[in-house]
Amino acid sequence: MNIVLLGKPGVGKGYISKYFERDFGFKHISTGDLCRKNIKEKTKIGQIVEQFCTSGKLVPLDLILKMLKQELKKSKGQSYIFDGFPRNVQQAQELENIARVDAVVLVDVPDDIILDRISKRRVCTVCNKVYTVDEVANEICPTCGENLQVRADDNVDIVKKRLLVFETETKPLIEYYKDKIVKIDNSGKLEDTLKQLDTHFKKVL
Ligand code: ADP
């Protein structure tokens, strides 16, 4: 079984992916993480995608597909949770040639909460764990002791651009996947989000 996660930047797609990974053994595939890994390792692809990612634009499809297919090769036969892919109808059509989509989770959070959460988001430069400033007093990763950073595309202007890209490019996927969509409200407490996920998925997974 494969699940696609849809949602604006900063709605907690990474957190919700962890639920499917931890509780049901899904393999988490985040195209954003793949981009950042390639940028960090200064691969050929990384050097091209960096300008798109840091400016909040979509990376060209051929590069996304290359990274995605490389990653999927490493974990054949698993159930996948796709986070950040597809991001438009063209990508959804491409995904049909790669994997069956059984369910789509649309994660919903109002824009004012998104902007607040992203302004507080910090990531570890080494283990890639994500925190909020409220959890970490000294900008040091509690897991590995390295420095925490603000993601390069997490400044207000770029976030607004990413929200616009969601409206124009990604929103049509809600109609495209209308028969498979489960809507989850992640604007409140995490326990409430988990309860909603349990209601929809505990029995079927
Ligand atoms: P968010 O969902 O919070 O915007 P991601 O980590 O999913 O963050 O994506 C970060 C950036 O990586 C995007 O703004 C875009 O530049 C690039 N990216 C990720 N996934 C895709 C994709 N499927 N197609 C094109 N670009 C992508």
PDB file of N, CA and C and ligand atoms in Angstrom, residues 7-13 30-36 39 49-61 64-65 67 83-88 91 118 121 151 153-154 158-159 162-163 165-166, ligand 1:
ATOM      1  N   GLY A   7      -0.004  18.753   1.167  1.00  0.00           N
ATOM      2  CA  GLY A   7      -0.213  19.834   2.134  1.00  0.00           C
ATOM      3  C   GLY A   7       0.768  20.964   1.884  1.00  0.00           C
ATOM      4  N   LYS A   8       0.382  22.141   2.334  1.00  0.00           N
ATOM      5  CA  LYS A   8       1.235  23.314   2.165  1.00  0.00           C
ATOM      6  C   LYS A   8       2.553  23.126   2.914  1.00  0.00           C
ATOM      7  N   PRO A   9       3.552  23.973   2.627  1.00  0.00           N
ATOM      8  CA  PRO A   9       4.799  23.876   3.391  1.00  0.00           C
ATOM      9  C   PRO A   9       4.524  24.102   4.880  1.00  0.00           C
ATOM     10  N   GLY A  10       5.212  23.357   5.719  1.00  0.00           N
ATOM     11  CA  GLY A  10       5.119  23.603   7.162  1.00  0.00           C
ATOM     12  C   GLY A  10       3.872  23.072   7.841  1.00  0.00           C
ATOM     13  N   VAL A  11       3.090  22.224   7.163  1.00  0.00           N
ATOM     14  CA  VAL A  11       1.870  21.717   7.818  1.00  0.00           C
ATOM     15  C   VAL A  11       2.140  20.480   8.674  1.00  0.00           C
ATOM     16  N   GLY A  12       3.384  19.980   8.610  1.00  0.00           N
ATOM     17  CA  GLY A  12       3.733  18.808   9.436  1.00  0.00           C
ATOM     18  C   GLY A  12       3.724  17.495   8.656  1.00  0.00           C
ATOM     19  N   LYS A  13       4.034  17.577   7.361  1.00  0.00           N
ATOM     20  CA  LYS A  13       4.051  16.350   6.553  1.00  0.00           C
ATOM     21  C   LYS A  13       5.134  15.384   7.054  1.00  0.00           C
ATOM     22  N   SER A  30      10.791  11.560   0.941  1.00  0.00           N
ATOM     23  CA  SER A  30      10.553  12.999   0.861  1.00  0.00           C
ATOM     24  C   SER A  30      11.442  13.577  -0.238  1.00  0.00           C
ATOM     25  N   THR A  31      10.817  14.114  -1.292  1.00  0.00           N
ATOM     26  CA  THR A  31      11.636  14.678  -2.378  1.00  0.00           C
ATOM     27  C   THR A  31      12.379  15.935  -1.893  1.00  0.00           C
ATOM     28  N   GLY A  32      11.810  16.654  -0.924  1.00  0.00           N
ATOM     29  CA  GLY A  32      12.518  17.803  -0.352  1.00  0.00           C
ATOM     30  C   GLY A  32      13.796  17.335   0.344  1.00  0.00           C
ATOM     31  N   ASP A  33      13.693  16.255   1.125  1.00  0.00           N
ATOM     32  CA  ASP A  33      14.884  15.709   1.801  1.00  0.00           C
ATOM     33  C   ASP A  33      15.922  15.242   0.765  1.00  0.00           C
ATOM     34  N   LEU A  34      15.431  14.629  -0.315  1.00  0.00           N
ATOM     35  CA  LEU A  34      16.364  14.163  -1.352  1.00  0.00           C
ATOM     36  C   LEU A  34      17.107  15.349  -1.978  1.00  0.00           C
ATOM     37  N   CYS A  35      16.370  16.442  -2.212  1.00  0.00           N
ATOM     38  CA  CYS A  35      17.021  17.648  -2.749  1.00  0.00           C
ATOM     39  C   CYS A  35      18.086  18.145  -1.768  1.00  0.00           C
ATOM     40  N   ARG A  36      17.697  18.256  -0.478  1.00  0.00           N
ATOM     41  CA  ARG A  36      18.637  18.802   0.510  1.00  0.00           C
ATOM     42  C   ARG A  36      19.860  17.905   0.677  1.00  0.00           C
ATOM     43  N   ILE A  39      22.094  18.566  -2.208  1.00  0.00           N
ATOM     44  CA  ILE A  39      22.728  19.891  -2.079  1.00  0.00           C
ATOM     45  C   ILE A  39      23.882  19.802  -1.079  1.00  0.00           C
ATOM     46  N   VAL A  49      19.858  21.766  -8.400  1.00  0.00           N
ATOM     47  CA  VAL A  49      18.574  21.983  -7.708  1.00  0.00           C
ATOM     48  C   VAL A  49      18.654  23.071  -6.633  1.00  0.00           C
ATOM     49  N   GLU A  50      19.850  23.393  -6.179  1.00  0.00           N
ATOM     50  CA  GLU A  50      19.989  24.335  -5.053  1.00  0.00           C
ATOM     51  C   GLU A  50      19.273  25.662  -5.314  1.00  0.00           C
ATOM     52  N   GLN A  51      19.483  26.220  -6.516  1.00  0.00           N
ATOM     53  CA  GLN A  51      18.869  27.541  -6.822  1.00  0.00           C
ATOM     54  C   GLN A  51      17.340  27.463  -6.769  1.00  0.00           C
ATOM     55  N   PHE A  52      16.769  26.331  -7.169  1.00  0.00           N
ATOM     56  CA  PHE A  52      15.303  26.196  -7.144  1.00  0.00           C
ATOM     57  C   PHE A  52      14.811  26.104  -5.700  1.00  0.00           C
ATOM     58  N   CYS A  53      15.479  25.250  -4.927  1.00  0.00           N
ATOM     59  CA  CYS A  53      15.027  25.023  -3.546  1.00  0.00           C
ATOM     60  C   CYS A  53      15.148  26.286  -2.706  1.00  0.00           C
ATOM     61  N   THR A  54      16.287  26.968  -2.805  1.00  0.00           N
ATOM     62  CA  THR A  54      16.472  28.125  -1.928  1.00  0.00           C
ATOM     63  C   THR A  54      15.568  29.284  -2.333  1.00  0.00           C
ATOM     64  N   SER A  55      15.060  29.268  -3.577  1.00  0.00           N
ATOM     65  CA  SER A  55      14.168  30.361  -3.971  1.00  0.00           C
ATOM     66  C   SER A  55      12.695  29.953  -3.908  1.00  0.00           C
ATOM     67  N   GLY A  56      12.427  28.708  -3.465  1.00  0.00           N
ATOM     68  CA  GLY A  56      11.036  28.270  -3.282  1.00  0.00           C
ATOM     69  C   GLY A  56      10.336  27.856  -4.561  1.00  0.00           C
ATOM     70  N   LYS A  57      11.121  27.614  -5.633  1.00  0.00           N
ATOM     71  CA  LYS A  57      10.511  27.191  -6.904  1.00  0.00           C
ATOM     72  C   LYS A  57      10.520  25.678  -7.017  1.00  0.00           C
ATOM     73  N   LEU A  58       9.666  25.136  -7.867  1.00  0.00           N
ATOM     74  CA  LEU A  58       9.701  23.688  -8.094  1.00  0.00           C
ATOM     75  C   LEU A  58      10.938  23.321  -8.900  1.00  0.00           C
ATOM     76  N   VAL A  59      11.558  22.228  -8.492  1.00  0.00           N
ATOM     77  CA  VAL A  59      12.721  21.684  -9.198  1.00  0.00           C
ATOM     78  C   VAL A  59      12.208  21.030 -10.491  1.00  0.00           C
ATOM     79  N   PRO A  60      12.950  21.148 -11.612  1.00  0.00           N
ATOM     80  CA  PRO A  60      12.490  20.516 -12.857  1.00  0.00           C
ATOM     81  C   PRO A  60      12.199  19.025 -12.680  1.00  0.00           C
ATOM     82  N   LEU A  61      11.153  18.586 -13.377  1.00  0.00           N
ATOM     83  CA  LEU A  61      10.630  17.231 -13.205  1.00  0.00           C
ATOM     84  C   LEU A  61      11.681  16.143 -13.445  1.00  0.00           C
ATOM     85  N   ILE A  64      13.819  15.665 -10.371  1.00  0.00           N
ATOM     86  CA  ILE A  64      13.058  15.064  -9.267  1.00  0.00           C
ATOM     87  C   ILE A  64      12.888  13.568  -9.528  1.00  0.00           C
ATOM     88  N   LEU A  65      12.541  13.221 -10.767  1.00  0.00           N
ATOM     89  CA  LEU A  65      12.311  11.802 -11.091  1.00  0.00           C
ATOM     90  C   LEU A  65      13.595  10.995 -10.953  1.00  0.00           C
ATOM     91  N   MET A  67      16.145  11.564  -8.908  1.00  0.00           N
ATOM     92  CA  MET A  67      16.434  11.344  -7.482  1.00  0.00           C
ATOM     93  C   MET A  67      15.460  10.325  -6.892  1.00  0.00           C
ATOM     94  N   ASP A  83       6.082  12.056   0.445  1.00  0.00           N
ATOM     95  CA  ASP A  83       5.957  13.362   1.111  1.00  0.00           C
ATOM     96  C   ASP A  83       6.587  14.423   0.199  1.00  0.00           C
ATOM     97  N   GLY A  84       5.750  15.290  -0.353  1.00  0.00           N
ATOM     98  CA  GLY A  84       6.277  16.342  -1.239  1.00  0.00           C
ATOM     99  C   GLY A  84       6.298  15.930  -2.694  1.00  0.00           C
ATOM    100  N   PHE A  85       5.827  14.759  -3.009  1.00  0.00           N
ATOM    101  CA  PHE A  85       5.706  14.282  -4.375  1.00  0.00           C
ATOM    102  C   PHE A  85       4.445  13.438  -4.475  1.00  0.00           C
ATOM    103  N   PRO A  86       3.563  13.631  -5.436  1.00  0.00           N
ATOM    104  CA  PRO A  86       3.634  14.644  -6.488  1.00  0.00           C
ATOM    105  C   PRO A  86       3.243  16.026  -5.992  1.00  0.00           C
ATOM    106  N   ARG A  87       3.686  17.028  -6.743  1.00  0.00           N
ATOM    107  CA  ARG A  87       3.401  18.418  -6.391  1.00  0.00           C
ATOM    108  C   ARG A  87       2.577  19.113  -7.464  1.00  0.00           C
ATOM    109  N   ASN A  88       2.326  18.435  -8.548  1.00  0.00           N
ATOM    110  CA  ASN A  88       1.396  18.955  -9.562  1.00  0.00           C
ATOM    111  C   ASN A  88       0.853  17.771 -10.369  1.00  0.00           C
ATOM    112  N   GLN A  91       3.336  15.581 -12.280  1.00  0.00           N
ATOM    113  CA  GLN A  91       4.066  14.645 -11.407  1.00  0.00           C
ATOM    114  C   GLN A  91       3.171  13.477 -10.989  1.00  0.00           C
ATOM    115  N   ILE A 118       6.756  27.855  10.908  1.00  0.00           N
ATOM    116  CA  ILE A 118       7.991  27.836  10.109  1.00  0.00           C
ATOM    117  C   ILE A 118       9.019  28.805  10.691  1.00  0.00           C
ATOM    118  N   ARG A 121      10.889  26.949  13.220  1.00  0.00           N
ATOM    119  CA  ARG A 121      11.472  25.650  12.862  1.00  0.00           C
ATOM    120  C   ARG A 121      13.001  25.712  12.812  1.00  0.00           C
ATOM    121  N   ARG A 151      16.229  26.461   8.029  1.00  0.00           N
ATOM    122  CA  ARG A 151      16.343  25.966   6.650  1.00  0.00           C
ATOM    123  C   ARG A 151      16.464  27.139   5.689  1.00  0.00           C
ATOM    124  N   ASP A 153      15.240  27.853   2.957  1.00  0.00           N
ATOM    125  CA  ASP A 153      14.021  28.363   2.309  1.00  0.00           C
ATOM    126  C   ASP A 153      12.927  28.708   3.327  1.00  0.00           C
ATOM    127  N   ASP A 154      13.313  28.836   4.599  1.00  0.00           N
ATOM    128  CA  ASP A 154      12.305  29.108   5.635  1.00  0.00           C
ATOM    129  C   ASP A 154      12.176  30.587   6.009  1.00  0.00           C
ATOM    130  N   ILE A 158      10.245  33.684   1.175  1.00  0.00           N
ATOM    131  CA  ILE A 158      10.308  32.421   0.414  1.00  0.00           C
ATOM    132  C   ILE A 158       9.127  31.525   0.799  1.00  0.00           C
ATOM    133  N   VAL A 159       8.758  31.540   2.084  1.00  0.00           N
ATOM    134  CA  VAL A 159       7.616  30.720   2.509  1.00  0.00           C
ATOM    135  C   VAL A 159       6.349  31.196   1.784  1.00  0.00           C
ATOM    136  N   ARG A 162       6.387  29.782  -1.550  1.00  0.00           N
ATOM    137  CA  ARG A 162       6.063  28.345  -1.554  1.00  0.00           C
ATOM    138  C   ARG A 162       4.556  28.137  -1.371  1.00  0.00           C
ATOM    139  N   LEU A 163       3.923  29.011  -0.571  1.00  0.00           N
ATOM    140  CA  LEU A 163       2.462  28.914  -0.393  1.00  0.00           C
ATOM    141  C   LEU A 163       1.746  29.196  -1.713  1.00  0.00           C
ATOM    142  N   VAL A 165       3.038  28.679  -4.709  1.00  0.00           N
ATOM    143  CA  VAL A 165       3.276  27.513  -5.577  1.00  0.00           C
ATOM    144  C   VAL A 165       2.276  26.411  -5.226  1.00  0.00           C
ATOM    145  N   PHE A 166       1.973  26.267  -3.937  1.00  0.00           N
ATOM    146  CA  PHE A 166       0.977  25.259  -3.543  1.00  0.00           C
ATOM    147  C   PHE A 166      -0.373  25.598  -4.187  1.00  0.00           C
TER     148      PHE A 166
HETATM  149  P1  ADP B   1       7.851  22.085   1.963  1.00  0.00           P
HETATM  150  O1  ADP B   1       6.761  21.091   1.670  1.00  0.00           O
HETATM  151  O2  ADP B   1       7.866  22.501   3.401  1.00  0.00           O
HETATM  152  O3  ADP B   1       7.857  23.268   1.025  1.00  0.00           O
HETATM  153  P2  ADP B   1       9.910  20.251   1.010  1.00  0.00           P
HETATM  154  O4  ADP B   1      11.036  19.799   1.846  1.00  0.00           O
HETATM  155  O5  ADP B   1       8.885  19.247   0.602  1.00  0.00           O
HETATM  156  O6  ADP B   1       9.267  21.453   1.802  1.00  0.00           O
HETATM  157  O7  ADP B   1      10.464  20.920  -0.332  1.00  0.00           O
HETATM  158  C1  ADP B   1      11.478  21.905  -0.317  1.00  0.00           C
HETATM  159  C2  ADP B   1      11.800  22.350  -1.750  1.00  0.00           C
HETATM  160  O8  ADP B   1      12.309  21.227  -2.499  1.00  0.00           O
HETATM  161  C3  ADP B   1      10.615  22.843  -2.585  1.00  0.00           C
HETATM  162  O9  ADP B   1      10.309  24.213  -2.354  1.00  0.00           O
HETATM  163  C4  ADP B   1      11.125  22.591  -4.004  1.00  0.00           C
HETATM  164  O10 ADP B   1      12.067  23.580  -4.402  1.00  0.00           O
HETATM  165  C5  ADP B   1      11.871  21.283  -3.868  1.00  0.00           C
HETATM  166  N1  ADP B   1      10.982  20.119  -4.125  1.00  0.00           N
HETATM  167  C6  ADP B   1      10.636  19.156  -3.231  1.00  0.00           C
HETATM  168  N2  ADP B   1       9.814  18.249  -3.786  1.00  0.00           N
HETATM  169  C7  ADP B   1       9.629  18.646  -5.074  1.00  0.00           C
HETATM  170  C8  ADP B   1       8.878  18.131  -6.164  1.00  0.00           C
HETATM  171  N3  ADP B   1       8.133  17.031  -6.048  1.00  0.00           N
HETATM  172  N4  ADP B   1       8.935  18.795  -7.348  1.00  0.00           N
HETATM  173  C9  ADP B   1       9.666  19.911  -7.493  1.00  0.00           C
HETATM  174  N5  ADP B   1      10.390  20.459  -6.499  1.00  0.00           N
HETATM  175  C10 ADP B   1      10.382  19.847  -5.298  1.00  0.00           C
END
